[in-house]
Backbone as numpy.savetxt, mean C-alpha at the origin, in Angstrom:
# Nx Ny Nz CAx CAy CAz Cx Cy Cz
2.08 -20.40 17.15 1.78 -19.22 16.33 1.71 -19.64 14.87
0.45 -19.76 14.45 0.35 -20.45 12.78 0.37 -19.37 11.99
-0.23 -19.46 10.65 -0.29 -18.58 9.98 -1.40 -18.22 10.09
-1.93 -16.83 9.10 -3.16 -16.10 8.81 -3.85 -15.92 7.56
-5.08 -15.90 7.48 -5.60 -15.62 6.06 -4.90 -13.89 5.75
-4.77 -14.34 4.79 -4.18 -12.83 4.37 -5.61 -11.79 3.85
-6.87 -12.38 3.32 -7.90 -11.71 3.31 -9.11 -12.13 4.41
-9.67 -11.22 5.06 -10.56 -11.55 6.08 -12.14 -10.74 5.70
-13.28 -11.76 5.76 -14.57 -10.90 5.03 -15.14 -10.03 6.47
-16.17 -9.55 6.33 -16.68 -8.76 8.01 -16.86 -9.84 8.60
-17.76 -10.65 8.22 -18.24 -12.00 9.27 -17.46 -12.38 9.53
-16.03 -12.91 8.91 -14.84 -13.32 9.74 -13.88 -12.22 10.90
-14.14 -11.34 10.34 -13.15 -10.32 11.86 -14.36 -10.25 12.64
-15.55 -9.80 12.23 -17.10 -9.87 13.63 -16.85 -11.16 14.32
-16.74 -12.12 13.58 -16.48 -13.43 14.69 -15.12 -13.48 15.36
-13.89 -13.34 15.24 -12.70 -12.86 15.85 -12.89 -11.75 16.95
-13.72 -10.93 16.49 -13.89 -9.94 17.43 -14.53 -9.80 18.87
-15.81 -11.13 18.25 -16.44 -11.41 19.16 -16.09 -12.34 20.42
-14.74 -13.08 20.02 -13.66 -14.02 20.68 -13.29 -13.50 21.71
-12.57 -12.14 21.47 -11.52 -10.82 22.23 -10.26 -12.20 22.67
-9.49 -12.79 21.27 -8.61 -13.06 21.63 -7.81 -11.79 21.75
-6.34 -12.78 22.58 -5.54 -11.65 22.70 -4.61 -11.22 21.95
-4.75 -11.69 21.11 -3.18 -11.91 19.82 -4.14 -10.81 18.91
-5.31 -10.16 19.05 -6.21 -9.26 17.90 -5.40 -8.00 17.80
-4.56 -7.17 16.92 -5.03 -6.31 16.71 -5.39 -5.37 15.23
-6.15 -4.19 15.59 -6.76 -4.01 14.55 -5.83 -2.78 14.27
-6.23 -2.34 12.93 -5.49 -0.64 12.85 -6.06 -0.30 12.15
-6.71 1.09 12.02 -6.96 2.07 10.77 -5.68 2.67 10.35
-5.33 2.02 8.85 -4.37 2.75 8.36 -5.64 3.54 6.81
-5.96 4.34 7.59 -6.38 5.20 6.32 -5.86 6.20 6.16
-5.79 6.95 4.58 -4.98 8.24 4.23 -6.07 9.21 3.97
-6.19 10.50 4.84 -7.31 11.14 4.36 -6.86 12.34 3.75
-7.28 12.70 2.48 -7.16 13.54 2.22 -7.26 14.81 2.70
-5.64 15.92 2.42 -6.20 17.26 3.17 -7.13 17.86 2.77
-7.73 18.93 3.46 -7.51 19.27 4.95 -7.68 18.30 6.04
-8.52 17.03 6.19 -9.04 16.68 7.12 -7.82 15.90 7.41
-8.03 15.27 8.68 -6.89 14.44 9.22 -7.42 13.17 9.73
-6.74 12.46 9.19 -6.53 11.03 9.33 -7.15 10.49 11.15
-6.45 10.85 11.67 -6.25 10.84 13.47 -8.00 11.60 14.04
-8.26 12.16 13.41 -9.49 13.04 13.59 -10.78 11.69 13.10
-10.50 11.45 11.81 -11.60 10.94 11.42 -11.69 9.27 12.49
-10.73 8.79 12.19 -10.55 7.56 13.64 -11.38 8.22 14.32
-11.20 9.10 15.70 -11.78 9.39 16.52 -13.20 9.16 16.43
-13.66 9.54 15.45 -14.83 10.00 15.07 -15.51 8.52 14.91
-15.29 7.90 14.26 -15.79 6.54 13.92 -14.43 5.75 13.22
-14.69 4.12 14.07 -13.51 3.18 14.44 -14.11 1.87 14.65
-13.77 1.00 13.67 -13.62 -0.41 14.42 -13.92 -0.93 15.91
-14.47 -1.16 16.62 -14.33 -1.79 18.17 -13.32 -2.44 17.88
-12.67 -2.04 18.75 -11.21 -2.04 19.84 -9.94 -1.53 18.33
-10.48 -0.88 17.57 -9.15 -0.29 16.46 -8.11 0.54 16.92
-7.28 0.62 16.25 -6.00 1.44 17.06 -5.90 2.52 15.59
-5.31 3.80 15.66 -5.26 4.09 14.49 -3.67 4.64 13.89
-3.22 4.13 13.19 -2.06 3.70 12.81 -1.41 5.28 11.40
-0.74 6.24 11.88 -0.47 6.85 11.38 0.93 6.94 10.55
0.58 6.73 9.15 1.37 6.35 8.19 2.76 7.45 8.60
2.77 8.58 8.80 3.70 9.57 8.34 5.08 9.30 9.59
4.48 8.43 10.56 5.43 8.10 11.42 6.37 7.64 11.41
7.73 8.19 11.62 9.07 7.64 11.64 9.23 7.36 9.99
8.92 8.40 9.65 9.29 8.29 7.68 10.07 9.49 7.51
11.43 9.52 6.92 11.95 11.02 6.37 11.47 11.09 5.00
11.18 11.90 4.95 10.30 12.82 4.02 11.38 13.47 2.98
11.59 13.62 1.74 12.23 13.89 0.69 11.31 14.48 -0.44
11.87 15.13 -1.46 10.89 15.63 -2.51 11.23 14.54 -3.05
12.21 13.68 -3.44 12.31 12.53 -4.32 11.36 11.59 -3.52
11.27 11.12 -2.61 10.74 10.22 -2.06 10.04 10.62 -0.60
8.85 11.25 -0.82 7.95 11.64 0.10 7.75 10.86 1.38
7.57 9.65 1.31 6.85 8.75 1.64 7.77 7.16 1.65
9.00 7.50 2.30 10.07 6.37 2.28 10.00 6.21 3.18
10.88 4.74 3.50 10.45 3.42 4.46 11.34 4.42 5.91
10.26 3.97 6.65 11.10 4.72 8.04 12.07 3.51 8.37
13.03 4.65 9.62 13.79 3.93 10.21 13.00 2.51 11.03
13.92 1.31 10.66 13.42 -0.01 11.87 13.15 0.11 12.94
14.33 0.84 13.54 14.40 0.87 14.77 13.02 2.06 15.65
12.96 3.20 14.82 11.77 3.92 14.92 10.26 3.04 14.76
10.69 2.59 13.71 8.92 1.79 13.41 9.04 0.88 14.46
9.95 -0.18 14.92 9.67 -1.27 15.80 9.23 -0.76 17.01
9.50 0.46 17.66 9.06 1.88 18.59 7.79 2.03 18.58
7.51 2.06 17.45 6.03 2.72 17.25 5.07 1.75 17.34
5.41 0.34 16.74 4.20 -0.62 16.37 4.53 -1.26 18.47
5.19 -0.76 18.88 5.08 -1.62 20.17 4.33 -0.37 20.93
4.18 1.09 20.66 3.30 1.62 21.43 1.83 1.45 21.25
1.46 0.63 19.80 0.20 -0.16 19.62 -0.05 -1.30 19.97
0.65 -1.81 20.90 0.49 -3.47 21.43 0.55 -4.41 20.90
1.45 -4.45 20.32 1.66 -4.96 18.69 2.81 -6.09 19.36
2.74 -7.58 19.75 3.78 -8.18 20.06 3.94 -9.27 18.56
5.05 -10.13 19.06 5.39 -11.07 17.68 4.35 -11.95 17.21
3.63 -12.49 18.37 2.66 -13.46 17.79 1.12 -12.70 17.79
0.97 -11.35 17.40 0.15 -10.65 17.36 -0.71 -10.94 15.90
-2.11 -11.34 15.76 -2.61 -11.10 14.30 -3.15 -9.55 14.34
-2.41 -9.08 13.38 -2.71 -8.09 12.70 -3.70 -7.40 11.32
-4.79 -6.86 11.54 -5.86 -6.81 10.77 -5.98 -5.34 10.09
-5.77 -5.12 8.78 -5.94 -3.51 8.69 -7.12 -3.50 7.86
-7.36 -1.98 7.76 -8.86 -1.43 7.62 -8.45 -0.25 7.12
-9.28 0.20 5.81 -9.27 1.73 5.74 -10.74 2.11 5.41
-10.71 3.37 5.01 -12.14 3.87 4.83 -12.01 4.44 3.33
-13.60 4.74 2.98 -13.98 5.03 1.81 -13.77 6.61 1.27
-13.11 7.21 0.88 -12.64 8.95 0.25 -13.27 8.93 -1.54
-12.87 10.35 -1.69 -13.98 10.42 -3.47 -12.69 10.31 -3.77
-11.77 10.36 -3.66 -10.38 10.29 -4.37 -9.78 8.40 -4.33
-9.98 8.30 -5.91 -9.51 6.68 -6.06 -8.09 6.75 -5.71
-7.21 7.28 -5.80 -6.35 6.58 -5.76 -5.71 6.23 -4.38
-6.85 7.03 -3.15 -6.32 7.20 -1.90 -7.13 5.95 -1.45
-7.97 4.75 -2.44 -9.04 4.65 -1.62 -8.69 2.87 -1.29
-7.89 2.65 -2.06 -7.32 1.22 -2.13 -5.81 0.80 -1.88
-5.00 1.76 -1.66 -3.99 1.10 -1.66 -3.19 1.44 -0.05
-3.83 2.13 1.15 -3.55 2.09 2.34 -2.82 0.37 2.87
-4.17 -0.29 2.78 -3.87 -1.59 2.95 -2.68 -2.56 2.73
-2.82 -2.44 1.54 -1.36 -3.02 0.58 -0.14 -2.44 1.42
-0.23 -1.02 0.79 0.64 -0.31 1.49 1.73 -1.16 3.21
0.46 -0.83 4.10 0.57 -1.33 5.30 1.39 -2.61 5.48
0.30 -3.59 4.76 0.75 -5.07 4.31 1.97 -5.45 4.30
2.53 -4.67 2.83 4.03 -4.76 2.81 4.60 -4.22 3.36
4.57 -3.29 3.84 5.69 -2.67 5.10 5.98 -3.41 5.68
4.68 -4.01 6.64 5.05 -5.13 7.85 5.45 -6.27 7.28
5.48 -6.94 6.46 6.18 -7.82 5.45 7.27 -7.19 5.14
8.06 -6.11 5.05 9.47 -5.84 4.53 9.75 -5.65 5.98
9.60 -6.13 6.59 10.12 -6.09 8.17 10.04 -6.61 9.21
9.56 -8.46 8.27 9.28 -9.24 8.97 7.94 -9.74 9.62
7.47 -9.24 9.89 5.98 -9.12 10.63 4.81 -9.47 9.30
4.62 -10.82 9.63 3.51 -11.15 8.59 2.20 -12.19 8.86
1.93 -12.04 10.37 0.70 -12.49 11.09 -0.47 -11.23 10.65
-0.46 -11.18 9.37 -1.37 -9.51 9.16 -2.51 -10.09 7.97
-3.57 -9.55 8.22 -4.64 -9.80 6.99 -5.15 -8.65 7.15
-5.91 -8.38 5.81 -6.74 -7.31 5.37 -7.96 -7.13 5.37
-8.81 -6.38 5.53 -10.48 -6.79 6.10 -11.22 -6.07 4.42
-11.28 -6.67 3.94 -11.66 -6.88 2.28 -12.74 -5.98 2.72
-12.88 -4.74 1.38 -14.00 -3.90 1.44 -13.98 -2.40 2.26
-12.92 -3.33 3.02 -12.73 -1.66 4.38 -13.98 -1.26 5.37
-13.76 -0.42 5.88 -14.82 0.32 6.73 -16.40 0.54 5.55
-16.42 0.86 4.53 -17.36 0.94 3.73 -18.29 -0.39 3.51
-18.08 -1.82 3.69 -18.31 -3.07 3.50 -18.92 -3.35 4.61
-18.40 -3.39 5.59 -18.43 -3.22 7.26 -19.86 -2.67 7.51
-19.76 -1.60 7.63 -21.16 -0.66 7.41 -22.32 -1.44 6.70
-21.64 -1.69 5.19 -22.84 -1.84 4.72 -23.34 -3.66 5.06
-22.34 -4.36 5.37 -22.93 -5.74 6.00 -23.56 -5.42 7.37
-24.10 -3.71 7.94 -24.56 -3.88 9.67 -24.24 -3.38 10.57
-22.01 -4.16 10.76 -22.11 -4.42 11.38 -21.46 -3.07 12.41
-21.30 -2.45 13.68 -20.93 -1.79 14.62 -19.93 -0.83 14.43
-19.87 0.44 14.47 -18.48 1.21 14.86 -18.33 1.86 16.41
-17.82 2.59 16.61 -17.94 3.25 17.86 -16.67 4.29 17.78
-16.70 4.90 18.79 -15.57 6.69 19.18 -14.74 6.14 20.14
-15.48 4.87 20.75 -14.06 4.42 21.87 -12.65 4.91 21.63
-11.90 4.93 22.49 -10.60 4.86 22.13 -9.42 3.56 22.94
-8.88 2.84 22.22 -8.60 2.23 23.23 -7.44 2.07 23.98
-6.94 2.34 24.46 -5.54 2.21 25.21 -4.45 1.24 25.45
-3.90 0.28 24.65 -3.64 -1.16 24.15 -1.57 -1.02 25.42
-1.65 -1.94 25.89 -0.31 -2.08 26.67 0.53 -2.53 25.41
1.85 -1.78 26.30 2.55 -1.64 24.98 3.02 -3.02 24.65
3.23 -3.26 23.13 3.95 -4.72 22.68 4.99 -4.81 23.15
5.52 -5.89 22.60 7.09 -6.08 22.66 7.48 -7.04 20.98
6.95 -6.36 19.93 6.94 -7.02 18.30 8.65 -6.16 18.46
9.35 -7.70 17.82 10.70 -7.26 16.94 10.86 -7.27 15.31
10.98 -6.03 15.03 11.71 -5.96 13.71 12.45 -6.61 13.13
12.12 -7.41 12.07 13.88 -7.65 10.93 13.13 -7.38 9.61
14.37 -5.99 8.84 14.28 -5.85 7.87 14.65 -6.37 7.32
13.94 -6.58 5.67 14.22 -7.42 4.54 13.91 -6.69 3.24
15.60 -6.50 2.87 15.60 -5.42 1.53 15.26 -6.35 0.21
15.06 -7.45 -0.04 14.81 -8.01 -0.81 13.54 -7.76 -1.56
12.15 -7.45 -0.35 11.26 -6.90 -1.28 11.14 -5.30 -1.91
12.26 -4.90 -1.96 12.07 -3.06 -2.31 13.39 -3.02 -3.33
13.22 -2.22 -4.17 14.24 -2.14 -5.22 15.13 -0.39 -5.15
15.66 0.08 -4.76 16.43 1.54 -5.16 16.25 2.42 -6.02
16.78 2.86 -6.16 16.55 4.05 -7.80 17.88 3.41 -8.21
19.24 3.18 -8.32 20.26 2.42 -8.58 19.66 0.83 -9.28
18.84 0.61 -8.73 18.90 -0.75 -8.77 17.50 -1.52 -9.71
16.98 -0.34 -9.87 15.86 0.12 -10.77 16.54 0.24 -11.92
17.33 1.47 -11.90 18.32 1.99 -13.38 18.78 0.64 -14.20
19.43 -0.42 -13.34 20.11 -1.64 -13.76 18.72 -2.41 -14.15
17.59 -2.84 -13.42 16.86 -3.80 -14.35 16.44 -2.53 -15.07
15.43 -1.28 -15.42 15.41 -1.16 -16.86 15.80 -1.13 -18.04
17.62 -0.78 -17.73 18.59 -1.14 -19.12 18.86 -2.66 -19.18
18.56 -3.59 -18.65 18.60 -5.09 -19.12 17.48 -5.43 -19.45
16.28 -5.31 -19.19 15.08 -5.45 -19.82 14.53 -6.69 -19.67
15.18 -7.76 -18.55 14.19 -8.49 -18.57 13.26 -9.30 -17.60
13.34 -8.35 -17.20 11.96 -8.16 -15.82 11.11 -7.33 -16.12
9.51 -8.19 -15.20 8.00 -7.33 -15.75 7.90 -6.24 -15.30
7.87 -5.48 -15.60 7.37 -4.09 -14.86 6.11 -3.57 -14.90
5.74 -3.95 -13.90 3.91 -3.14 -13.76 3.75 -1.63 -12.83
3.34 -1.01 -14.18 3.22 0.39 -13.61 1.67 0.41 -13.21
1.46 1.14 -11.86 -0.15 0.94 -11.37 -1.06 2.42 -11.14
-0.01 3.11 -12.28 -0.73 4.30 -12.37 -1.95 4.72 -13.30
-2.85 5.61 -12.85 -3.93 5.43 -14.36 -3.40 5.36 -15.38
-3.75 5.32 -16.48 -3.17 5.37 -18.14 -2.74 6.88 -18.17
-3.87 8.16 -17.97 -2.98 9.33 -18.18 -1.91 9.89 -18.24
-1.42 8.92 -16.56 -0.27 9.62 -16.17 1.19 8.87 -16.81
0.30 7.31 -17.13 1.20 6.48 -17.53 1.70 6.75 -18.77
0.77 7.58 -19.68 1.04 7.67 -21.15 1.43 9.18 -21.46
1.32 9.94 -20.35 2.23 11.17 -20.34 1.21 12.12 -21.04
-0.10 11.92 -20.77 -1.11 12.58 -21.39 -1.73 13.63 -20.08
-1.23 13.45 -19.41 -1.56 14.58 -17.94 -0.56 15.75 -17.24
-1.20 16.30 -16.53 0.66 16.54 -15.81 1.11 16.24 -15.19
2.32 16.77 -14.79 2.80 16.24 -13.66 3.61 17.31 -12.69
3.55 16.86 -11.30 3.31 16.19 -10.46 1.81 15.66 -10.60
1.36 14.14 -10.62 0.20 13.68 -10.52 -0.03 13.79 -9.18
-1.45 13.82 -9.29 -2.18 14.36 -8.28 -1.80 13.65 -6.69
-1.86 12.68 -6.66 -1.29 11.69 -5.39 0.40 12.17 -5.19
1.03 12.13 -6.26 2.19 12.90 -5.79 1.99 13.83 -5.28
1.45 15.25 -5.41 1.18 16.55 -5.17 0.52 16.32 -3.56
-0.60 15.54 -3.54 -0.94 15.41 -2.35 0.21 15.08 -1.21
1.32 13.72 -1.45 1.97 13.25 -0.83 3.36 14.52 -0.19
3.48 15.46 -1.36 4.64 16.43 -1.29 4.20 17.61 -0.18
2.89 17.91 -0.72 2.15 18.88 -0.04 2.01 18.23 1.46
1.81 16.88 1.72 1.67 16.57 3.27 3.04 17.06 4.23
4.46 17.44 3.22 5.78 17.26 4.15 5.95 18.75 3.56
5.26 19.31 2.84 5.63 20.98 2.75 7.00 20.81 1.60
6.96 19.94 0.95 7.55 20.09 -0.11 7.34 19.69 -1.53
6.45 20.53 -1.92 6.27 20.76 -3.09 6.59 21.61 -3.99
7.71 22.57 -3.34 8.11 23.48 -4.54 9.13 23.57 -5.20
8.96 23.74 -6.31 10.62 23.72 -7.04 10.57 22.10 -7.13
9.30 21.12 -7.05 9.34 19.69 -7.74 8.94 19.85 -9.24
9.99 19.45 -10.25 9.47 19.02 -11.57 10.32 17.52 -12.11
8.89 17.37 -12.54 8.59 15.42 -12.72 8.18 15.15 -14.40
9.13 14.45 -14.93 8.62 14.22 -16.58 7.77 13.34 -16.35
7.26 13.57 -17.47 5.82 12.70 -18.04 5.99 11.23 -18.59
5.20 10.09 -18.40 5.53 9.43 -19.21 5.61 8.00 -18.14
6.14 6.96 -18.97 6.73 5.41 -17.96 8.34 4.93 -18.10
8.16 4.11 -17.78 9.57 3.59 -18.05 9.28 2.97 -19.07
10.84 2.72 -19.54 10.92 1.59 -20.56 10.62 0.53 -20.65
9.76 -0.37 -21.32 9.23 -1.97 -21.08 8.33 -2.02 -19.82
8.09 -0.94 -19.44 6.94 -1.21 -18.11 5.31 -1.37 -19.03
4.71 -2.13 -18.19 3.08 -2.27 -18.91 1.82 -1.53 -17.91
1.44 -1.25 -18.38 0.46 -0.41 -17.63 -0.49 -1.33 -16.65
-0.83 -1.54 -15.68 -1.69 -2.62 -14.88 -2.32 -1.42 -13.94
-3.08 -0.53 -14.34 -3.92 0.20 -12.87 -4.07 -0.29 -11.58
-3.90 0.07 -10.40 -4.27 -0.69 -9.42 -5.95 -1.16 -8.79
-6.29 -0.13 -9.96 -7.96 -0.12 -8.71 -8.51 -1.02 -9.74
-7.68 -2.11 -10.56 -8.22 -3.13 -11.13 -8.41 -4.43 -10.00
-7.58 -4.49 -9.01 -7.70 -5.69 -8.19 -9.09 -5.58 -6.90
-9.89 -4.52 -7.75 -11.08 -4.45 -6.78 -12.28 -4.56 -7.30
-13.14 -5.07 -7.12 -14.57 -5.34 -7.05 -15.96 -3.97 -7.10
-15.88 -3.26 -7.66 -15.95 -1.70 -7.36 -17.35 -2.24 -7.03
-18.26 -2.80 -7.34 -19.72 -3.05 -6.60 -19.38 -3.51 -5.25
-18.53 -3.73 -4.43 -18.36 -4.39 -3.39 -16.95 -3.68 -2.58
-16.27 -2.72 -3.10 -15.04 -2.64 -2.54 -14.28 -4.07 -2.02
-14.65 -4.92 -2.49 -13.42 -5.80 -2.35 -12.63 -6.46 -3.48
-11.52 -7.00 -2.62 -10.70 -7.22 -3.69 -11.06 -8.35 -4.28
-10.23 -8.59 -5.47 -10.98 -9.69 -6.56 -10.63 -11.39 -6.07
-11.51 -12.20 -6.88 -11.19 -13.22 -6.34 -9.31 -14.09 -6.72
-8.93 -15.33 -6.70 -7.92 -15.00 -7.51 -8.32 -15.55 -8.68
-8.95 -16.45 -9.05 -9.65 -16.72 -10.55 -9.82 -15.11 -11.10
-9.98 -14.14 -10.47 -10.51 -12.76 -11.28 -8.69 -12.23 -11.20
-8.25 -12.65 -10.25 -6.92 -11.60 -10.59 -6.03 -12.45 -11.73
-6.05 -13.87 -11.43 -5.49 -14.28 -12.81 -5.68 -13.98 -14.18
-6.99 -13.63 -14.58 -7.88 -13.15 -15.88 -7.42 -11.48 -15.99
-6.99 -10.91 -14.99 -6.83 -9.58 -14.76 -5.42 -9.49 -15.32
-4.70 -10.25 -14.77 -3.09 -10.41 -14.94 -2.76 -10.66 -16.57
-3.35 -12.05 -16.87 -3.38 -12.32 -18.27 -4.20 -11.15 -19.01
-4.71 -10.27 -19.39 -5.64 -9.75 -19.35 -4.55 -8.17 -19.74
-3.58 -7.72 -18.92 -2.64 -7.26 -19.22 -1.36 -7.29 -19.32
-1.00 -8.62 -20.28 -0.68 -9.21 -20.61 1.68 -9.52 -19.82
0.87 -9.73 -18.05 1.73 -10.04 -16.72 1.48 -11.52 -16.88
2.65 -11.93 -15.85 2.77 -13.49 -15.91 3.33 -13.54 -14.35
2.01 -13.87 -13.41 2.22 -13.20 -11.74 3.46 -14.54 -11.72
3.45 -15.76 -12.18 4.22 -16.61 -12.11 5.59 -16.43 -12.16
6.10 -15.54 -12.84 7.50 -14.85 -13.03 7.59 -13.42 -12.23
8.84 -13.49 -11.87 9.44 -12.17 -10.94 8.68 -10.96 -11.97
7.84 -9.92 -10.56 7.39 -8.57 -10.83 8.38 -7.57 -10.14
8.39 -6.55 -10.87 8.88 -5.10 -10.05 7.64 -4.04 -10.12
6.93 -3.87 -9.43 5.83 -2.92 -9.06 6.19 -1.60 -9.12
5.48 -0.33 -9.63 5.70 0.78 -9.55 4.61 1.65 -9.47
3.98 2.49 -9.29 3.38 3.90 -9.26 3.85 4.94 -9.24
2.75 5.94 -8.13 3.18 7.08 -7.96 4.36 7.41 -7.25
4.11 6.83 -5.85 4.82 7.24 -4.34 5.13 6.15 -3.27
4.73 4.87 -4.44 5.30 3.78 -3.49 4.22 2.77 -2.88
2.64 3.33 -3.18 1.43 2.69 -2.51 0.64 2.01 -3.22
0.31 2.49 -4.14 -0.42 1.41 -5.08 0.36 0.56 -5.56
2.02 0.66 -5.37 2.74 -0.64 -6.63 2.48 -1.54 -5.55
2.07 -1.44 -4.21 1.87 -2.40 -3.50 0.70 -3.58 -3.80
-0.22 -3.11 -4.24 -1.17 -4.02 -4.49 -1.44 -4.46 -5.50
-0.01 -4.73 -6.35 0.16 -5.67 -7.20 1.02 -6.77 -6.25
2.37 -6.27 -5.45 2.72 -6.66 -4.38 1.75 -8.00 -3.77
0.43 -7.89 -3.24 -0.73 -8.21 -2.52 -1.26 -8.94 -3.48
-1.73 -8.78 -4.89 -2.43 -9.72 -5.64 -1.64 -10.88 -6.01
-0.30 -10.67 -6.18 0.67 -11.96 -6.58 0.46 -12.86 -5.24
0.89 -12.30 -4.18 0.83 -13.11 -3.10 -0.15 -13.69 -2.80
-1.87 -13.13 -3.04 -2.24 -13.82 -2.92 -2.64 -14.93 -4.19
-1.98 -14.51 -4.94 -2.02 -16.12 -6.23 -0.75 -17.10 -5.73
-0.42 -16.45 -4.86 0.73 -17.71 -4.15 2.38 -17.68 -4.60
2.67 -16.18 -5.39 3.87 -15.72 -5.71 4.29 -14.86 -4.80
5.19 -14.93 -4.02 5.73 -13.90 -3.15 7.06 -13.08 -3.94
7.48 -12.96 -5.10 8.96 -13.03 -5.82 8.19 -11.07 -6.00
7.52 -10.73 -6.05 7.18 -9.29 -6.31 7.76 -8.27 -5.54
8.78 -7.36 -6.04 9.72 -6.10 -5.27 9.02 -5.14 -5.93
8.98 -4.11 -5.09 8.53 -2.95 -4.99 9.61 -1.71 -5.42
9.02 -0.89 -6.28 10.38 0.26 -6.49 9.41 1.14 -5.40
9.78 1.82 -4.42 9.35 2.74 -3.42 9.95 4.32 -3.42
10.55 4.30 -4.60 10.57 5.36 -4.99 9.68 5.99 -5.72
9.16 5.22 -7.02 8.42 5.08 -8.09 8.51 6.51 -9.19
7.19 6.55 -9.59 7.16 8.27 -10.07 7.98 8.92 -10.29
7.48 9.47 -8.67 8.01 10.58 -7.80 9.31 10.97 -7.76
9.93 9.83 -7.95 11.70 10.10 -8.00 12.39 9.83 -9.05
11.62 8.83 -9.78 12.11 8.33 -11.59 11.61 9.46 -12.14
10.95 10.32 -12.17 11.07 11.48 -13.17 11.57 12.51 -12.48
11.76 12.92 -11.36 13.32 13.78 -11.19 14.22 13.25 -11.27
15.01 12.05 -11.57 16.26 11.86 -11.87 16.78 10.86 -12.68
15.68 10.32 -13.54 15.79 9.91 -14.59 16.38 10.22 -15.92
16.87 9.72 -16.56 17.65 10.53 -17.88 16.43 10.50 -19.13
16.58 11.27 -19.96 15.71 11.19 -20.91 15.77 10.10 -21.59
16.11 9.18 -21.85 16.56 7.90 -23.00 15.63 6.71 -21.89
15.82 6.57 -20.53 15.02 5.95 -19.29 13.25 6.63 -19.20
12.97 7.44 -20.08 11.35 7.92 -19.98 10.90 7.82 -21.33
9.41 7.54 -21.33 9.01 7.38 -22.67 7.73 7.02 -22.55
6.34 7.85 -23.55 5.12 7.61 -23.66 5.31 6.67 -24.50
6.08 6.19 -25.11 5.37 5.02 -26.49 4.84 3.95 -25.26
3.67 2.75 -26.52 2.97 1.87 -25.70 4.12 0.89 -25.69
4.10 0.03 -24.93 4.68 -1.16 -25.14 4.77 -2.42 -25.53
C-alpha cells in the first residue's frame, strides 16, 4: 500500500477508472446550497462508480460550531458503509454552485478530515465535476452499491486547534495566522453572521438568537481561499503559483500555520496548499468565525490591518 498523488487531473482518474482497480473509491463531497440537496443532485449526475458522501453525518451541530468534527467512532461507521477499507485510494470531487465560497473548499474540507483521522490514501480530482465535463469526459445516474469496508479510524488532534487553545496562541503572537475569509468580512466591513455562516446555521435550524462581531483576530493576515485556484480552469494552482501566492501575502508556508475562516472549510485549503508545498505543520482552528466572535472578548477582535 504506497502512497498517492494528492492532486489527480481527469485523464489521470479516466485512466484509474478505466483499470476498475479495487482499492478505487470515489465520493461526491459537494455542499449544495439550500433549497436543493446535496443527495438529490448526486443522483442526478455522478462520477461512474461515485458514492456520495454526506458531510452533515455524524457531526453535532452547535450555534458556536455548526459544522464540528463528528464522533470517530460514528465516522469510522459511516466511511465503512461506503466501502471504504484501509488500503482504499480515495478520490473526492465536488461540483460547480454561483456561490464562491461553497465552490472550493468541499474538497479540502474532506481531505483533512480524513487526514485528522488517519486515512490519507486520498487525492483530489483538480477542477471538480466542472473540469470533468468540460475535458468530455462521462457522468451517469447509476447508483452504486459498494460492500461495506472495513477502514479503521485513528484520530489525530494535532491538526485542529480549540477555541482554548486558539485564545493562548493569539495572546502570544507568534504564530501565522491566515484568515481565508473575503476581505469584507475580514475587515469588518460587512455583516455578520457572514453569509456561509448563515447558510451553515440555517442547515441545523440554528440560527436564531446567533450574534457574531465583526472583524479578525489579532495578528491574523488576510489570505482568501479562492486564491489557491485557477478561476479559468477551476483548478488548483500550481505550487510555483502557490508559493508567489503565499509570499505575495506576505505567509511563510515554511513555518507553522494556524488556518481560519468562516466554519472550519475554507481554513482547510490553506491546510491543502502547504501540504502540497511539502509542509504538513498547518492546524486548523475548526471553530473559526463562527465561534471566535461569539465568545471572543473585545481586546481578541479587531478591523485594524496588520
Amino acid at each position: 500500500m504506497g502512497e498517492v498523488d494528492t492532486i489527480l487531473t481527469s485523464l489521470e482518474l479516466k485512466q484509474r477508472i478505466d483499470v476498475c482497480p479495487d482499492d478505487l473509491v470515489i465520493l461526491d463531497v459537494s455542499i449544495v446550497p439550500p433549497p436543493a440537496d446535496g443527495q438529490d443532485a448526486y443522483n442526478k449526475q455522478h462520477l461512474p462508480g461515485a458514492i456520495y458522501f454526506d458531510q452533515r453525518r455524524s457531526v453535532p451541530a452547535t450555534r458556536l460550531i455548526p459544522f464540528s468534527l463528528p464522533d470517530p467512532v460514528k465516522l469510522q461507521e459511516y466511511l465503512r458503509t461506503l466501502g471504504i477499507n484501509n488500503d482504499s485510494h480515495i478520490v473526492l470531487y465536488d461540483r460547480d454552485f454561483t456561490l464562491p465560497d461553497l465552490l472550493t473548499n468541499a474538497n479540502a474540507r474532506i481531505w483533512w478530515l480524513l487526514k485528522a483521522h488517519g486515512i490519507t490514501r486520498v487525492s483530489i480530482l483538480t477542477g471538480g465535476l466542472r473540469k470533468w465535463l468540460a475535458d468530455g469526459y462521462p457522468t451517469t445516474d447509476v447508483i452504486p452499491h459498494p460492500k461495506p469496508g472495513s477502514v479503521t479510524v485513528q484520530f489525530n488532534p494535532s491538526l485542529w486547534l480549540t477555541y482554548p487553545e486558539m485564545v493562548d496562541l493569539v495572546a502570544k503572537g507568534d504564530t501565522q495566522i491566515v484568515d481565508t475569509r473575503e476581505p469584507r468580512y475580514f475587515k469588518g466591513e460587512a455583516d455578520e453572521p457572514s453569509e456561509p455562516s448563515t447558510l451553515a446555521l440555517e442547515a441545523f435550524d440554528l440560527l436564531d438568537d446567533v450574534h457574531i462581531k465583526q472583524g479578525h483576530m489579532p495578528g491574523a493576515k488576510n489570505l482568501p481561499f479562492f486564491n489557491i485556484i485557477n478561476w479559468d480552469t477551476y483548478c488548483i494552482k500550481t505550487k510555483e503559483e502557490l508559493e508567489q501566492m503565499f509570499k505575495a501575502h506576505g505567509v511563510d508556508p515554511s513555518k507553522p500555520v494556524v488556518s481560519t475562516c468562516y466554519i472550519g472549510y475554507t481554513a482547510c485549503s490553506i491546510a491543502l496548499a502547504t501540504h502540497l508545498l511539502g509542509h504538513d505543520h498547518t492546524r486548523v482552528y475548526y471553530g473559526s468565525w463562527t465561534e471566535w466572535g461569539q465568545r471572543a472578548k473585545d481586546d481578541m477582535v479587531t478591523k485594524e490591518d496588520n
